[in-house]
């Protein structure tokens, strides 16, 4: 019987940081809604979160129609059709309905005496408005705006602070059916004009009195500049009392004085469900900001769903969100009035680290919205909010704006309390969330709890897969009400299509890199357009930032790719760091950072260049702008400077002296004659790695060295010292001192250089392990595994034929096995033998074991590390399923790639077929990638291309036979295109032991997942 082995090694760190109580799960509005659906016969009882989401996605029309009835929103007209069409790009919701956004937020069904708004401004008494008082103020201002000529469909610009006047102004504009766009007063006049000038607003609403945090030109001066750039504007309405604006050529109206002179009732006409309500703007870091038009009904129904069902917001609750009028979270906060909750606004600086925690305490806030930056500030300041503040009213913390890393979850659990921490993500584009919290699901560190109810949110990997563990593009495959109506000024919809639908036609592609987790949550890694390809490996900046967050010296960080073909064909990764006051980016700190990244991520994550700067570019909403830094370090004009809050920092980046440094720029050969080998290598490493000083015992791999740097290192050694060493020398001599000893006294090369001592053995530890190369041909890709192992056994690696100059590549597994046995017997003439191989290497090891057993030798263990066969040799039912599903996979892949991607793919496919033909004719392949994109084909020398071409043919033609010896299959828990277990069960039967390991086929041999693989391999080698 097959032995299913238990997972080995240490237990994973605790990730469940909050589990809702049974009472909370049964008493929440999500449960109430599910019970109501069951009572209507729309959903079977009992319905948990998964069943409810399944229903809401599969029958999204029925779901949105039911939610409209359950929510009690005020509307009129026909609710059918619910949605016109199934294509996300063109569908429209509830075309027969009419409603008024402001009337729903100010509905008289709520108690007029209940609190609605508390506005806090430093140095002033708190302003508190009841629901009745707020309705009256909105009615008066709406009447004034109507008298000034504002009509349904008109556009209004507003430059406002986050206070009560802003709430009143927004609702007054919405009440009349006009469209509002907002900006924060601290934004520069150019940034505001970049937005408002595209809209031709008929009125400009504004705060005129300066605030303590205002900097730069006087606010009134900036407003005059804005007004002069708006030719359709008929006047400026001052929201905070009388003031003068010098050089203003438009009428200036005092809102307070005009409102005092009118009497008004809150009776406003209804407008179409898709009446434009808000126009929000993209950050503008990649060009002029896009004007994103959001409809009244879609915004309202989505926000009510998110507030009531996902955030468990009820009448009597208080929501405070750390935001400004220049960010969509201000609009999201505003809509909380439709759920009967009170909103708390704050317009002022964060004078002390605990400013916001004090606010939460004083106002008895129940729902606190903040940012990862503020949580990090609180941790850095060593705050303990639960100890120093009365947070007994606080029930939920929400975080958005950037990626919330796992460390912040643990800090909140330790220092704030056992509260649900919702990491919500979506944004300006949809004025809502794709992933967010859920009152019935546990909180896992680093994850958003759930996908937004009714939205078919998926994560599409490069292979088009949507499964736990796959990292890819965040998309939404079905229509949803808060999808924008389009872009203002985009008459034919071409810019709207290009922004969200060109990559995956009919499917909203959000531009975020994400991962679906086995727990049902989502990890967000940041913008997918910020992904760097380093030596063929896709690197997300968030993976680097995650490691850097544990360095107390680092206040902020940003990494981008600098295109410099003279330095690296794909460019080099540049990391800019803002350090705490008094700290300097010196050699020891860089070395420590490099070691941490190499150890906790991989060598590919170690930047090529480190810069210390005073600040990094951010937008007016505080979002980091990697696009601006990328332009600056590449010497390009920075797109839309006005979108940045601190454009002056770019000059320091653009002219940073480190950017002019090119490795190996100094004449090492001239110094080599006078310097000993140790000093020569130390200096060479310092130039290659960008660290000084380097000690004799420093480790090449621990400092983030990788195969390309190793190739340059050994090429320079050969050029200067005249000594040719194989790259695999670093496996046994990874330090300056050890390598210097081998340069001075080179060891005799093994036969053909193909048998590599990957790990020295200890006496009495047992027979050596022979590891066969994968499709890469070399064993260098297993350097991380070699270093993570703890076994005392000697480990040999056998490399492919054809890597040596003029060598011929092999293309038959049987021939390889015979050849490799000859090499093996030179190192170990008689058994017992231990054989293994990663990926393709497992197939060769299997054939070698077959031959050894036929020759009467003992093979104690065959270790296959995630080894699969060619699909043509899969077991019958599995092969049939693979063939039948192939058209669907091809169609899905073509849909994922788009037109341009398909043309590129077909070109590569044709080249691959041609190369196979060339290999059959004994000619070298011309352009074949290394397996899994571990190295970009641009970096592959001719010998590796030739070797891999032969290996591809060998894989295609090798049909493995049943094996009677002991086999251990160490397989990746995140499987590949098909399940490899049925094949190995058929080959080994009851002699098979299965050991799962973390990661997928590629990441299992890279940090940090390689540690899991090493623990399993060590356990096997212990026997």
mmCIF file of N, CA, C and O in Angstrom, residues 127-192:
data_model
loop_
_atom_site.group_PDB
_atom_site.id
_atom_site.type_symbol
_atom_site.label_atom_id
_atom_site.label_comp_id
_atom_site.label_asym_id
_atom_site.label_seq_id
_atom_site.Cartn_x
_atom_site.Cartn_y
_atom_site.Cartn_z
ATOM 1 N N UNK A 127 -17.512 69.820 14.996
ATOM 2 C CA UNK A 127 -18.806 70.177 14.412
ATOM 3 C C UNK A 127 -19.624 68.899 14.270
ATOM 4 O O UNK A 127 -19.196 67.942 13.620
ATOM 5 N N UNK A 128 -20.813 68.885 14.882
ATOM 6 C CA UNK A 128 -21.636 67.681 14.898
ATOM 7 C C UNK A 128 -22.990 67.983 14.276
ATOM 8 O O UNK A 128 -23.684 68.924 14.687
ATOM 9 N N UNK A 129 -23.344 67.177 13.282
ATOM 10 C CA UNK A 129 -24.613 67.351 12.578
ATOM 11 C C UNK A 129 -25.464 66.110 12.752
ATOM 12 O O UNK A 129 -24.999 64.989 12.519
ATOM 13 N N UNK A 130 -26.718 66.318 13.149
ATOM 14 C CA UNK A 130 -27.671 65.212 13.172
ATOM 15 C C UNK A 130 -28.134 64.932 11.746
ATOM 16 O O UNK A 130 -27.876 65.721 10.821
ATOM 17 N N UNK A 131 -28.846 63.844 11.556
ATOM 18 C CA UNK A 131 -29.327 63.513 10.218
ATOM 19 C C UNK A 131 -30.320 64.571 9.735
ATOM 20 O O UNK A 131 -30.326 64.956 8.556
ATOM 21 N N UNK A 132 -31.146 65.067 10.627
ATOM 22 C CA UNK A 132 -32.101 66.101 10.233
ATOM 23 C C UNK A 132 -31.392 67.392 9.858
ATOM 24 O O UNK A 132 -31.737 68.038 8.854
ATOM 25 N N UNK A 133 -30.377 67.783 10.654
ATOM 26 C CA UNK A 133 -29.646 69.021 10.368
ATOM 27 C C UNK A 133 -28.880 68.899 9.056
ATOM 28 O O UNK A 133 -28.822 69.850 8.265
ATOM 29 N N UNK A 134 -28.319 67.754 8.827
ATOM 30 C CA UNK A 134 -27.580 67.558 7.574
ATOM 31 C C UNK A 134 -28.526 67.650 6.380
ATOM 32 O O UNK A 134 -28.201 68.286 5.370
ATOM 33 N N UNK A 135 -29.707 67.054 6.504
ATOM 34 C CA UNK A 135 -30.653 67.104 5.381
ATOM 35 C C UNK A 135 -31.054 68.544 5.078
ATOM 36 O O UNK A 135 -31.133 68.947 3.916
ATOM 37 N N UNK A 136 -31.249 69.332 6.116
ATOM 38 C CA UNK A 136 -31.631 70.720 5.893
ATOM 39 C C UNK A 136 -30.514 71.522 5.236
ATOM 40 O O UNK A 136 -30.750 72.314 4.331
ATOM 41 N N UNK A 137 -29.278 71.330 5.684
ATOM 42 C CA UNK A 137 -28.159 72.067 5.080
ATOM 43 C C UNK A 137 -27.956 71.680 3.624
ATOM 44 O O UNK A 137 -27.660 72.523 2.777
ATOM 45 N N UNK A 138 -28.132 70.404 3.322
ATOM 46 C CA UNK A 138 -28.002 69.962 1.928
ATOM 47 C C UNK A 138 -29.110 70.570 1.083
ATOM 48 O O UNK A 138 -28.874 71.045 -0.043
ATOM 49 N N UNK A 139 -30.325 70.590 1.617
ATOM 50 C CA UNK A 139 -31.454 71.144 0.857
ATOM 51 C C UNK A 139 -31.221 72.618 0.546
ATOM 52 O O UNK A 139 -31.484 73.075 -0.578
ATOM 53 N N UNK A 140 -30.712 73.378 1.515
ATOM 54 C CA UNK A 140 -30.484 74.803 1.274
ATOM 55 C C UNK A 140 -29.393 75.022 0.226
ATOM 56 O O UNK A 140 -29.557 75.846 -0.680
ATOM 57 N N UNK A 141 -28.262 74.293 0.356
ATOM 58 C CA UNK A 141 -27.186 74.498 -0.609
ATOM 59 C C UNK A 141 -27.604 74.022 -2.004
ATOM 60 O O UNK A 141 -27.246 74.663 -3.006
ATOM 61 N N UNK A 142 -28.392 72.944 -2.076
ATOM 62 C CA UNK A 142 -28.873 72.492 -3.384
ATOM 63 C C UNK A 142 -29.734 73.562 -4.034
ATOM 64 O O UNK A 142 -29.642 73.812 -5.250
ATOM 65 N N UNK A 143 -30.563 74.224 -3.232
ATOM 66 C CA UNK A 143 -31.403 75.301 -3.775
ATOM 67 C C UNK A 143 -30.544 76.455 -4.271
ATOM 68 O O UNK A 143 -30.778 77.021 -5.349
ATOM 69 N N UNK A 144 -29.489 76.802 -3.517
ATOM 70 C CA UNK A 144 -28.588 77.882 -3.938
ATOM 71 C C UNK A 144 -27.890 77.508 -5.244
ATOM 72 O O UNK A 144 -27.798 78.327 -6.177
ATOM 73 N N UNK A 145 -27.398 76.304 -5.331
ATOM 74 C CA UNK A 145 -26.713 75.886 -6.560
ATOM 75 C C UNK A 145 -27.661 75.876 -7.743
ATOM 76 O O UNK A 145 -27.282 76.237 -8.876
ATOM 77 N N UNK A 146 -28.886 75.493 -7.491
ATOM 78 C CA UNK A 146 -29.890 75.515 -8.571
ATOM 79 C C UNK A 146 -30.150 76.948 -9.027
ATOM 80 O O UNK A 146 -30.282 77.216 -10.232
ATOM 81 N N UNK A 147 -30.192 77.869 -8.075
ATOM 82 C CA UNK A 147 -30.377 79.283 -8.433
ATOM 83 C C UNK A 147 -29.183 79.828 -9.217
ATOM 84 O O UNK A 147 -29.334 80.752 -10.026
ATOM 85 N N UNK A 148 -27.998 79.245 -8.977
ATOM 86 C CA UNK A 148 -26.812 79.662 -9.726
ATOM 87 C C UNK A 148 -26.737 78.998 -11.098
ATOM 88 O O UNK A 148 -25.754 79.194 -11.823
ATOM 89 N N UNK A 149 -27.761 78.201 -11.429
ATOM 90 C CA UNK A 149 -27.847 77.638 -12.768
ATOM 91 C C UNK A 149 -27.418 76.197 -12.911
ATOM 92 O O UNK A 149 -27.316 75.691 -14.039
ATOM 93 N N UNK A 150 -27.169 75.513 -11.819
ATOM 94 C CA UNK A 150 -26.724 74.122 -11.914
ATOM 95 C C UNK A 150 -27.898 73.225 -12.288
ATOM 96 O O UNK A 150 -28.960 73.272 -11.657
ATOM 97 N N UNK A 151 -27.694 72.367 -13.294
ATOM 98 C CA UNK A 151 -28.742 71.506 -13.820
ATOM 99 C C UNK A 151 -28.256 70.050 -13.856
ATOM 100 O O UNK A 151 -27.063 69.787 -13.845
ATOM 101 N N UNK A 152 -29.205 69.095 -13.956
ATOM 102 C CA UNK A 152 -28.804 67.689 -14.084
ATOM 103 C C UNK A 152 -27.858 67.498 -15.271
ATOM 104 O O UNK A 152 -28.077 68.051 -16.347
ATOM 105 N N UNK A 153 -26.817 66.719 -15.041
ATOM 106 C CA UNK A 153 -25.848 66.465 -16.105
ATOM 107 C C UNK A 153 -24.699 67.438 -16.144
ATOM 108 O O UNK A 153 -23.679 67.168 -16.804
ATOM 109 N N UNK A 154 -24.814 68.603 -15.468
ATOM 110 C CA UNK A 154 -23.688 69.539 -15.400
ATOM 111 C C UNK A 154 -22.569 68.934 -14.559
ATOM 112 O O UNK A 154 -22.790 68.079 -13.703
ATOM 113 N N UNK A 155 -21.378 69.434 -14.794
ATOM 114 C CA UNK A 155 -20.222 68.964 -14.036
ATOM 115 C C UNK A 155 -19.722 70.075 -13.123
ATOM 116 O O UNK A 155 -19.673 71.244 -13.504
ATOM 117 N N UNK A 156 -19.335 69.657 -11.902
ATOM 118 C CA UNK A 156 -18.884 70.584 -10.871
ATOM 119 C C UNK A 156 -17.518 70.122 -10.364
ATOM 120 O O UNK A 156 -17.315 68.931 -10.093
ATOM 121 N N UNK A 157 -16.588 71.074 -10.237
ATOM 122 C CA UNK A 157 -15.302 70.790 -9.611
ATOM 123 C C UNK A 157 -15.301 71.308 -8.193
ATOM 124 O O UNK A 157 -15.896 72.365 -7.916
ATOM 125 N N UNK A 158 -14.650 70.575 -7.295
ATOM 126 C CA UNK A 158 -14.624 70.993 -5.890
ATOM 127 C C UNK A 158 -13.232 70.780 -5.319
ATOM 128 O O UNK A 158 -12.672 69.693 -5.426
ATOM 129 N N UNK A 159 -12.675 71.852 -4.721
ATOM 130 C CA UNK A 159 -11.390 71.775 -4.037
ATOM 131 C C UNK A 159 -11.695 71.921 -2.550
ATOM 132 O O UNK A 159 -11.942 73.034 -2.072
ATOM 133 N N UNK A 160 -11.702 70.780 -1.826
ATOM 134 C CA UNK A 160 -12.267 70.793 -0.481
ATOM 135 C C UNK A 160 -11.398 70.023 0.503
ATOM 136 O O UNK A 160 -10.726 69.060 0.143
ATOM 137 N N UNK A 161 -11.475 70.462 1.744
ATOM 138 C CA UNK A 161 -10.929 69.683 2.842
ATOM 139 C C UNK A 161 -11.981 68.675 3.299
ATOM 140 O O UNK A 161 -13.173 68.820 3.032
ATOM 141 N N UNK A 162 -11.526 67.687 4.046
ATOM 142 C CA UNK A 162 -12.415 66.617 4.506
ATOM 143 C C UNK A 162 -13.141 67.065 5.769
ATOM 144 O O UNK A 162 -12.726 66.773 6.886
ATOM 145 N N UNK A 163 -14.266 67.787 5.571
ATOM 146 C CA UNK A 163 -15.009 68.294 6.721
ATOM 147 C C UNK A 163 -16.497 68.287 6.417
ATOM 148 O O UNK A 163 -16.945 67.738 5.390
ATOM 149 N N UNK A 164 -17.282 68.910 7.297
ATOM 150 C CA UNK A 164 -18.735 68.879 7.132
ATOM 151 C C UNK A 164 -19.180 69.627 5.882
ATOM 152 O O UNK A 164 -20.125 69.206 5.204
ATOM 153 N N UNK A 165 -18.536 70.781 5.578
ATOM 154 C CA UNK A 165 -18.912 71.519 4.368
ATOM 155 C C UNK A 165 -18.735 70.673 3.105
ATOM 156 O O UNK A 165 -19.527 70.765 2.171
ATOM 157 N N UNK A 166 -17.684 69.848 3.091
ATOM 158 C CA UNK A 166 -17.458 68.992 1.934
ATOM 159 C C UNK A 166 -18.579 67.967 1.786
ATOM 160 O O UNK A 166 -19.041 67.686 0.668
ATOM 161 N N UNK A 167 -19.019 67.385 2.902
ATOM 162 C CA UNK A 167 -20.119 66.420 2.853
ATOM 163 C C UNK A 167 -21.386 67.087 2.333
ATOM 164 O O UNK A 167 -22.083 66.553 1.455
ATOM 165 N N UNK A 168 -21.686 68.268 2.861
ATOM 166 C CA UNK A 168 -22.884 68.996 2.426
ATOM 167 C C UNK A 168 -22.800 69.325 0.936
ATOM 168 O O UNK A 168 -23.766 69.148 0.175
ATOM 169 N N UNK A 169 -21.650 69.803 0.494
ATOM 170 C CA UNK A 169 -21.488 70.192 -0.905
ATOM 171 C C UNK A 169 -21.668 69.003 -1.838
ATOM 172 O O UNK A 169 -22.349 69.093 -2.871
ATOM 173 N N UNK A 170 -21.056 67.881 -1.503
ATOM 174 C CA UNK A 170 -21.157 66.700 -2.360
ATOM 175 C C UNK A 170 -22.600 66.237 -2.490
ATOM 176 O O UNK A 170 -23.076 65.911 -3.594
ATOM 177 N N UNK A 171 -23.326 66.212 -1.380
ATOM 178 C CA UNK A 171 -24.701 65.737 -1.425
ATOM 179 C C UNK A 171 -25.612 66.736 -2.134
ATOM 180 O O UNK A 171 -26.577 66.345 -2.806
ATOM 181 N N UNK A 172 -25.318 68.015 -2.027
ATOM 182 C CA UNK A 172 -26.135 69.017 -2.722
ATOM 183 C C UNK A 172 -25.985 68.881 -4.225
ATOM 184 O O UNK A 172 -26.972 68.970 -4.981
ATOM 185 N N UNK A 173 -24.759 68.667 -4.701
ATOM 186 C CA UNK A 173 -24.535 68.484 -6.138
ATOM 187 C C UNK A 173 -25.233 67.216 -6.606
ATOM 188 O O UNK A 173 -25.912 67.196 -7.644
ATOM 189 N N UNK A 174 -25.098 66.127 -5.844
ATOM 190 C CA UNK A 174 -25.715 64.854 -6.226
ATOM 191 C C UNK A 174 -27.234 64.954 -6.214
ATOM 192 O O UNK A 174 -27.916 64.341 -7.050
ATOM 193 N N UNK A 175 -27.782 65.712 -5.254
ATOM 194 C CA UNK A 175 -29.236 65.840 -5.166
ATOM 195 C C UNK A 175 -29.832 66.412 -6.445
ATOM 196 O O UNK A 175 -30.946 66.057 -6.842
ATOM 197 N N UNK A 176 -29.091 67.279 -7.130
ATOM 198 C CA UNK A 176 -29.583 67.922 -8.346
ATOM 199 C C UNK A 176 -29.310 67.104 -9.600
ATOM 200 O O UNK A 176 -29.665 67.532 -10.702
ATOM 201 N N UNK A 177 -28.641 65.943 -9.454
ATOM 202 C CA UNK A 177 -28.342 65.128 -10.630
ATOM 203 C C UNK A 177 -27.127 65.607 -11.397
ATOM 204 O O UNK A 177 -26.909 65.181 -12.543
ATOM 205 N N UNK A 178 -26.334 66.495 -10.793
ATOM 206 C CA UNK A 178 -25.097 66.937 -11.433
ATOM 207 C C UNK A 178 -23.968 65.972 -11.059
ATOM 208 O O UNK A 178 -24.145 65.057 -10.255
ATOM 209 N N UNK A 179 -22.807 66.181 -11.655
ATOM 210 C CA UNK A 179 -21.675 65.270 -11.488
ATOM 211 C C UNK A 179 -20.539 66.000 -10.789
ATOM 212 O O UNK A 179 -20.147 67.091 -11.209
ATOM 213 N N UNK A 180 -20.002 65.387 -9.735
ATOM 214 C CA UNK A 180 -18.995 66.031 -8.894
ATOM 215 C C UNK A 180 -17.631 65.393 -9.102
ATOM 216 O O UNK A 180 -17.491 64.172 -9.161
ATOM 217 N N UNK A 181 -16.610 66.249 -9.158
ATOM 218 C CA UNK A 181 -15.218 65.814 -9.118
ATOM 219 C C UNK A 181 -14.519 66.596 -8.021
ATOM 220 O O UNK A 181 -14.688 67.820 -7.921
ATOM 221 N N UNK A 182 -13.720 65.907 -7.210
ATOM 222 C CA UNK A 182 -13.110 66.558 -6.053
ATOM 223 C C UNK A 182 -11.593 66.505 -6.121
ATOM 224 O O UNK A 182 -10.999 65.623 -6.739
ATOM 225 N N UNK A 183 -10.968 67.472 -5.452
ATOM 226 C CA UNK A 183 -9.518 67.515 -5.299
ATOM 227 C C UNK A 183 -9.219 68.051 -3.908
ATOM 228 O O UNK A 183 -10.040 68.762 -3.312
ATOM 229 N N UNK A 184 -8.056 67.710 -3.390
ATOM 230 C CA UNK A 184 -7.657 68.186 -2.069
ATOM 231 C C UNK A 184 -6.956 69.530 -2.194
ATOM 232 O O UNK A 184 -6.244 69.772 -3.173
ATOM 233 N N UNK A 185 -7.122 70.452 -1.228
ATOM 234 C CA UNK A 185 -6.517 71.795 -1.321
ATOM 235 C C UNK A 185 -4.997 71.773 -1.400
ATOM 236 O O UNK A 185 -4.398 72.696 -1.951
ATOM 237 N N UNK A 186 -4.347 70.728 -0.848
ATOM 238 C CA UNK A 186 -2.882 70.704 -0.861
ATOM 239 C C UNK A 186 -2.311 70.383 -2.235
ATOM 240 O O UNK A 186 -1.104 70.483 -2.450
ATOM 241 N N UNK A 187 -3.167 69.987 -3.167
ATOM 242 C CA UNK A 187 -2.686 69.707 -4.517
ATOM 243 C C UNK A 187 -2.324 71.016 -5.218
ATOM 244 O O UNK A 187 -2.941 72.062 -4.996
ATOM 245 N N UNK A 188 -1.323 70.963 -6.083
ATOM 246 C CA UNK A 188 -0.931 72.145 -6.832
ATOM 247 C C UNK A 188 -1.948 72.501 -7.898
ATOM 248 O O UNK A 188 -2.756 71.667 -8.327
ATOM 249 N N UNK A 189 -1.903 73.747 -8.343
ATOM 250 C CA UNK A 189 -2.886 74.204 -9.333
ATOM 251 C C UNK A 189 -2.774 73.422 -10.643
ATOM 252 O O UNK A 189 -3.780 73.134 -11.293
ATOM 253 N N UNK A 190 -1.537 73.054 -11.048
ATOM 254 C CA UNK A 190 -1.377 72.294 -12.285
ATOM 255 C C UNK A 190 -2.018 70.917 -12.169
ATOM 256 O O UNK A 190 -2.655 70.435 -13.112
ATOM 257 N N UNK A 191 -1.828 70.258 -11.027
ATOM 258 C CA UNK A 191 -2.423 68.942 -10.835
ATOM 259 C C UNK A 191 -3.946 69.021 -10.861
ATOM 260 O O UNK A 191 -4.617 68.151 -11.422
ATOM 261 N N UNK A 192 -4.502 70.059 -10.252
ATOM 262 C CA UNK A 192 -5.954 70.218 -10.261
ATOM 263 C C UNK A 192 -6.456 70.503 -11.675
ATOM 264 O O UNK A 192 -7.458 69.933 -12.124
#
